[in-house]
mmCIF file of C-alpha atoms in Angstrom:
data_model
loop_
_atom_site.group_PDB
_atom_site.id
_atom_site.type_symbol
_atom_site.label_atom_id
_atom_site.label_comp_id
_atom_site.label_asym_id
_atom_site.label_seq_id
_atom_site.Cartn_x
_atom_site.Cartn_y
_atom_site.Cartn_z
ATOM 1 C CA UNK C 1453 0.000 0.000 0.000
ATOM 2 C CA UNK C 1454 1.569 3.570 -1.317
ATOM 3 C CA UNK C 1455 2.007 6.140 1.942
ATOM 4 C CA UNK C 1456 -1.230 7.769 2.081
ATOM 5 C CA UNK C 1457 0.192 10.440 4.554
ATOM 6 C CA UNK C 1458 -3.043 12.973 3.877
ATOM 7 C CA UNK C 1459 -5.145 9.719 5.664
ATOM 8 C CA UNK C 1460 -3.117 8.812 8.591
ATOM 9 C CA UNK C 1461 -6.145 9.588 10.907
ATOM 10 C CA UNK C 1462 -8.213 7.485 9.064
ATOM 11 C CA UNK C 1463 -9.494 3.761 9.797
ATOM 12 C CA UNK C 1464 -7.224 0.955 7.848
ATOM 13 C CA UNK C 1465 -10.400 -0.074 5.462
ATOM 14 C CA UNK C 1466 -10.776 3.238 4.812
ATOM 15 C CA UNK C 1467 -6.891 3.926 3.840
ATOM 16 C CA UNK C 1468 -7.125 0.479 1.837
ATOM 17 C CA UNK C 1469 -10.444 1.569 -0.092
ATOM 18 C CA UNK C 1470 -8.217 4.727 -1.376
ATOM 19 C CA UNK C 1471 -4.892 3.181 -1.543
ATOM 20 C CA UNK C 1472 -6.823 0.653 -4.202
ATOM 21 C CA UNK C 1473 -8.615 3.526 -5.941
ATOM 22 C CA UNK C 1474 -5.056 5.165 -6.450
ATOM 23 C CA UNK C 1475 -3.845 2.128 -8.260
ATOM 24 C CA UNK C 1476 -6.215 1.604 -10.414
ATOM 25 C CA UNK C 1477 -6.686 5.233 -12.000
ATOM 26 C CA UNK C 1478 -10.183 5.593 -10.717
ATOM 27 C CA UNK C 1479 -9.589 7.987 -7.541
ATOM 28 C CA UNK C 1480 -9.550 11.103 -10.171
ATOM 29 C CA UNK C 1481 -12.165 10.399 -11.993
ATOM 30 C CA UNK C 1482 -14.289 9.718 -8.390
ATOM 31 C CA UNK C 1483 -13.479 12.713 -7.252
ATOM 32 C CA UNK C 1484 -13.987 15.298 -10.702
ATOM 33 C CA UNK C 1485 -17.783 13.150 -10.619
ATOM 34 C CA UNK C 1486 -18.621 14.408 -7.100
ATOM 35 C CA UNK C 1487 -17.337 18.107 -7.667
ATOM 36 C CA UNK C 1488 -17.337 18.348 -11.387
ATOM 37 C CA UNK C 1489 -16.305 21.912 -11.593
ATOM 38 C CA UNK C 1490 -13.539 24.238 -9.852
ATOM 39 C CA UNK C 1491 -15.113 27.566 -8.095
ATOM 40 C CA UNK C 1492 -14.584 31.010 -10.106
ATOM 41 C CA UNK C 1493 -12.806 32.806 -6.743
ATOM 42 C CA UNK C 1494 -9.376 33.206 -8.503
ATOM 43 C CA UNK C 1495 -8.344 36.759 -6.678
ATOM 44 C CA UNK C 1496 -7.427 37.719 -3.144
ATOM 45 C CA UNK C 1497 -10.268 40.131 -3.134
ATOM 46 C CA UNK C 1498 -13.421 37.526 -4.609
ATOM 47 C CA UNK C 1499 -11.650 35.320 -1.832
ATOM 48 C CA UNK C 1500 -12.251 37.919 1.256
ATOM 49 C CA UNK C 1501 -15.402 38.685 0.063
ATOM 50 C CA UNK C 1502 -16.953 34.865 0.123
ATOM 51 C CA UNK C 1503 -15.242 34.678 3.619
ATOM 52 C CA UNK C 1504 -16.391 37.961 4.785
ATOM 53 C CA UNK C 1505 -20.279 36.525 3.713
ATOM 54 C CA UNK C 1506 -19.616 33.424 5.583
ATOM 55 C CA UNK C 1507 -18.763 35.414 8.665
ATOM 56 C CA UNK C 1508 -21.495 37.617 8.065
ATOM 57 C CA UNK C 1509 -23.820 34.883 8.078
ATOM 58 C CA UNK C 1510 -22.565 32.217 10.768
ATOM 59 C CA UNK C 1511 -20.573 34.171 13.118
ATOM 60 C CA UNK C 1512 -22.139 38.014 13.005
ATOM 61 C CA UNK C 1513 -20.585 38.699 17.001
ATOM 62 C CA UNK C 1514 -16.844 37.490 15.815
ATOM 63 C CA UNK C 1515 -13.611 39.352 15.748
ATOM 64 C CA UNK C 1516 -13.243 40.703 12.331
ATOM 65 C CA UNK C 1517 -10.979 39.805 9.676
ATOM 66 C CA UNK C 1518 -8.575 42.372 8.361
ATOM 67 C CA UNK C 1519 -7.084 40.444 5.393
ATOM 68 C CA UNK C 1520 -7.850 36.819 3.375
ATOM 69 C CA UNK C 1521 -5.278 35.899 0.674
ATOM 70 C CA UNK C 1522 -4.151 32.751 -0.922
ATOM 71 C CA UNK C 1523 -1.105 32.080 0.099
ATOM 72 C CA UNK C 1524 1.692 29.779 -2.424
ATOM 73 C CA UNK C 1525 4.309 29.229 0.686
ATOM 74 C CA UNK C 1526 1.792 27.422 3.393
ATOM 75 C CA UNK C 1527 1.053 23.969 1.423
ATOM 76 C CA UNK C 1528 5.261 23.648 1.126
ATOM 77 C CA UNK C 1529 6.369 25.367 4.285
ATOM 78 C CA UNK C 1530 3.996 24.920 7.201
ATOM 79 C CA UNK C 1531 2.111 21.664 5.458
ATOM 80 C CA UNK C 1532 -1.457 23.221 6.367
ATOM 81 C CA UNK C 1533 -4.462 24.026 4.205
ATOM 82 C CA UNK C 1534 -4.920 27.475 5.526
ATOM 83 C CA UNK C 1535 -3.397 29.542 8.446
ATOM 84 C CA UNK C 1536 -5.361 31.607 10.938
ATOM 85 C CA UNK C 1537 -2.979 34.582 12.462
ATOM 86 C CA UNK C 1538 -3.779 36.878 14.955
ATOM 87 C CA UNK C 1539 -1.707 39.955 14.536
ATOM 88 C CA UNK C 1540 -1.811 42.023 17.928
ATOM 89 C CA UNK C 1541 -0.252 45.276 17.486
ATOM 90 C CA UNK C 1542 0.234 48.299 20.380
ATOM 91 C CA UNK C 1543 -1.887 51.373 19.654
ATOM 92 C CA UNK C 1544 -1.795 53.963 22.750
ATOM 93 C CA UNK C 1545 -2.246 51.994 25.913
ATOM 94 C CA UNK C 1546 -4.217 49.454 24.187
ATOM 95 C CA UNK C 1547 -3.296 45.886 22.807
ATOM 96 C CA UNK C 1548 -5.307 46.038 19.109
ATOM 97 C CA UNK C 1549 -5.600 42.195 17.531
ATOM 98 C CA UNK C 1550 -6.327 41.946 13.655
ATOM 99 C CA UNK C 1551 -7.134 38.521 12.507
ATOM 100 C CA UNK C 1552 -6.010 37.184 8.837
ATOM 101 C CA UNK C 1553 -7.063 34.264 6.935
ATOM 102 C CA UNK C 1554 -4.632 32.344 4.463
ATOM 103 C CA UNK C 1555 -5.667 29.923 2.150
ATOM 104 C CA UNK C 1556 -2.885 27.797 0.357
ATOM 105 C CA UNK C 1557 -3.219 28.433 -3.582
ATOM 106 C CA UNK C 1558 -3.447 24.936 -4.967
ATOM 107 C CA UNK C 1559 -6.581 25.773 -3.547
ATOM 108 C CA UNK C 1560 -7.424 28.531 -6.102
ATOM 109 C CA UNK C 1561 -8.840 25.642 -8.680
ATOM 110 C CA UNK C 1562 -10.078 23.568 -6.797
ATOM 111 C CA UNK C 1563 -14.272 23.005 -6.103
ATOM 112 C CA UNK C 1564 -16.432 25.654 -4.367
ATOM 113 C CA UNK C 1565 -16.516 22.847 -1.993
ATOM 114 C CA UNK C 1566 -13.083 22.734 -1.256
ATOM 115 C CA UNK C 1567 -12.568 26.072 -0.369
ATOM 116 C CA UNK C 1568 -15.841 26.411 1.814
ATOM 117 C CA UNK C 1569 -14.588 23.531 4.454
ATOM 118 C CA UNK C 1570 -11.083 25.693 4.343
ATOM 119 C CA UNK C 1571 -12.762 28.679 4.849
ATOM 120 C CA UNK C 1572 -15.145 27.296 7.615
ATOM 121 C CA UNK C 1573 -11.991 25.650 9.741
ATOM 122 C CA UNK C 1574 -10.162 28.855 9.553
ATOM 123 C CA UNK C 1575 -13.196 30.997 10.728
ATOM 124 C CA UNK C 1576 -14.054 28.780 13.690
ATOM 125 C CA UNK C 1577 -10.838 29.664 15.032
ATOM 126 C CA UNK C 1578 -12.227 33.292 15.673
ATOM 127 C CA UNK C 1579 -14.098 31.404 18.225
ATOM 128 C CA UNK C 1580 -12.472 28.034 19.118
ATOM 129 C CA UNK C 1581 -8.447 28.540 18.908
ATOM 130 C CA UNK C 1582 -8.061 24.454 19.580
ATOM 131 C CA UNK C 1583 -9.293 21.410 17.311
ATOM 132 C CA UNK C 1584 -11.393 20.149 20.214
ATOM 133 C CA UNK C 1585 -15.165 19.111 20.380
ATOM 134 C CA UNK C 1586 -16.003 22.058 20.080
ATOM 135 C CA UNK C 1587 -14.154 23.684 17.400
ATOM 136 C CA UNK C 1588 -15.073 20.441 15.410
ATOM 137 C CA UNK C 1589 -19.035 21.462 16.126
ATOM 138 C CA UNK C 1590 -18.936 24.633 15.176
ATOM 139 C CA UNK C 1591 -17.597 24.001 11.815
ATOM 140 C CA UNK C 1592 -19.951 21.086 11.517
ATOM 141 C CA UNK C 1593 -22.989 24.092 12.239
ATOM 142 C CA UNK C 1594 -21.694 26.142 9.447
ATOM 143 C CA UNK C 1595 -20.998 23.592 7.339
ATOM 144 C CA UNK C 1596 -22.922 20.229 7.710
ATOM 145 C CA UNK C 1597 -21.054 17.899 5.115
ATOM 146 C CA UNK C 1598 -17.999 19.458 6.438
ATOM 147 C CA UNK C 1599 -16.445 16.051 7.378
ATOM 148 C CA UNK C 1600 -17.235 14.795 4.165
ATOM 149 C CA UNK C 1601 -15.872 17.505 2.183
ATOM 150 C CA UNK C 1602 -12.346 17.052 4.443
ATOM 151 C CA UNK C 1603 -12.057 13.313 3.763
ATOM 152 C CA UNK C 1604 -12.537 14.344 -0.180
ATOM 153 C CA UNK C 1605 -10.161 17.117 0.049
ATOM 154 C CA UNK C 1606 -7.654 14.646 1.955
ATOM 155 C CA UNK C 1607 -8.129 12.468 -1.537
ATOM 156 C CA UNK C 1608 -7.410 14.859 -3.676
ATOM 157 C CA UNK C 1609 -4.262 16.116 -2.249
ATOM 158 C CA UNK C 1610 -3.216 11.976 -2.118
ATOM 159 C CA UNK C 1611 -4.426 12.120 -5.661
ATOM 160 C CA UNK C 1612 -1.831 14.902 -6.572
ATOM 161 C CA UNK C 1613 0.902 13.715 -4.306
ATOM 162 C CA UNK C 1614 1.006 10.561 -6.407
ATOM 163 C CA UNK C 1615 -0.226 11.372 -9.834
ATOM 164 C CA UNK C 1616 0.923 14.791 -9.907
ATOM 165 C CA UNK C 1617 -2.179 15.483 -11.162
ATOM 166 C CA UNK C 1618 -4.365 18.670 -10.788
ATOM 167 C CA UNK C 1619 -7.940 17.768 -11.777
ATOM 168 C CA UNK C 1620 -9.974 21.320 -12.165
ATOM 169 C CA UNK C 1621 -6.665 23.150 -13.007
ATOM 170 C CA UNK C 1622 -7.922 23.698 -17.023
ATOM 171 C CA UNK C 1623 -11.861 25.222 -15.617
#
């Protein structure tokens, strides 16, 4: 079985199902028949403004967010999907915090999908810093397939790792 390193937290049956897709050429196609299409959010500033709607819409009473981006360094450097900083800077006599949301750019053709369960994880952290129950039910509210949509995502990066593939980078 190839190192599926994407689906270490994963049951074995599961890791087996995908590690047999993989060699067989049929994981790609799987996944481009469940998400046939990549989402049209290709610039930094279509990007804040689908987060900044999500926000708007699930967590109203939240910090704000100063700045979303995709980001080429995170998938290579810090081997994360997206990074949640919090930026605290001295202004008078008062601590000011300003919150900023990067999303790795494989991720800028990829499905609408995709990018939603990113977006969701990294805006839960305005409310839940650790990946605990909580945290986990809270992206869950504002996104119920969310655990779904991570196990796909986790395929298609084991897709790419091993193909080299990237299957909505021609939408």
């Amino acid at each position: 079985m190839p190192e599926l390193k994407y689906l270490t937290a994963y049951p074995d049956g599961l890791r087996q199902q995908a590690a047999g897709l993989l060699g067989e050429n049929r994981l790609g196609p799987l996944l481009r028949s469940r998400y046939p299409r990549a989402h049209g959010l290709r610039t930094d500033r279509a990007l804040y403004d689908y987060v900044q709607e999500l926000k708007i819409e699930y967590l109203r009473n939240a910090q704000p967010v100063s700045k979303v981006a995709y980001d080429s360094k995170i998938h290579v450097v810090q081997h994360a999907l997206g990074l949640h900083t919090q930026i605290s800077r001295v202004q008078g006599s008062k601590l000011k915090a300003k919150h900023e949301i990067r999303i790795a750019s494989v991720f800028r053709d990829a499905p609408l999908e995709f990018l939603r369960m990113i977006a969701v994880h990294e805006l839960a952290h305005l409310k839940e810093k650790d990946h605990d129950k909580a945290f986990y039910k809270l992206c869950c509210w504002m996104e119920p397939q969310y655990h779904q949509f991570e196990l796909d995502l986790r395929l298609y990066l084991t897709h790419m790792e091993h193909t080299g593939e990237r299957l909505w980078a021609d939408d």
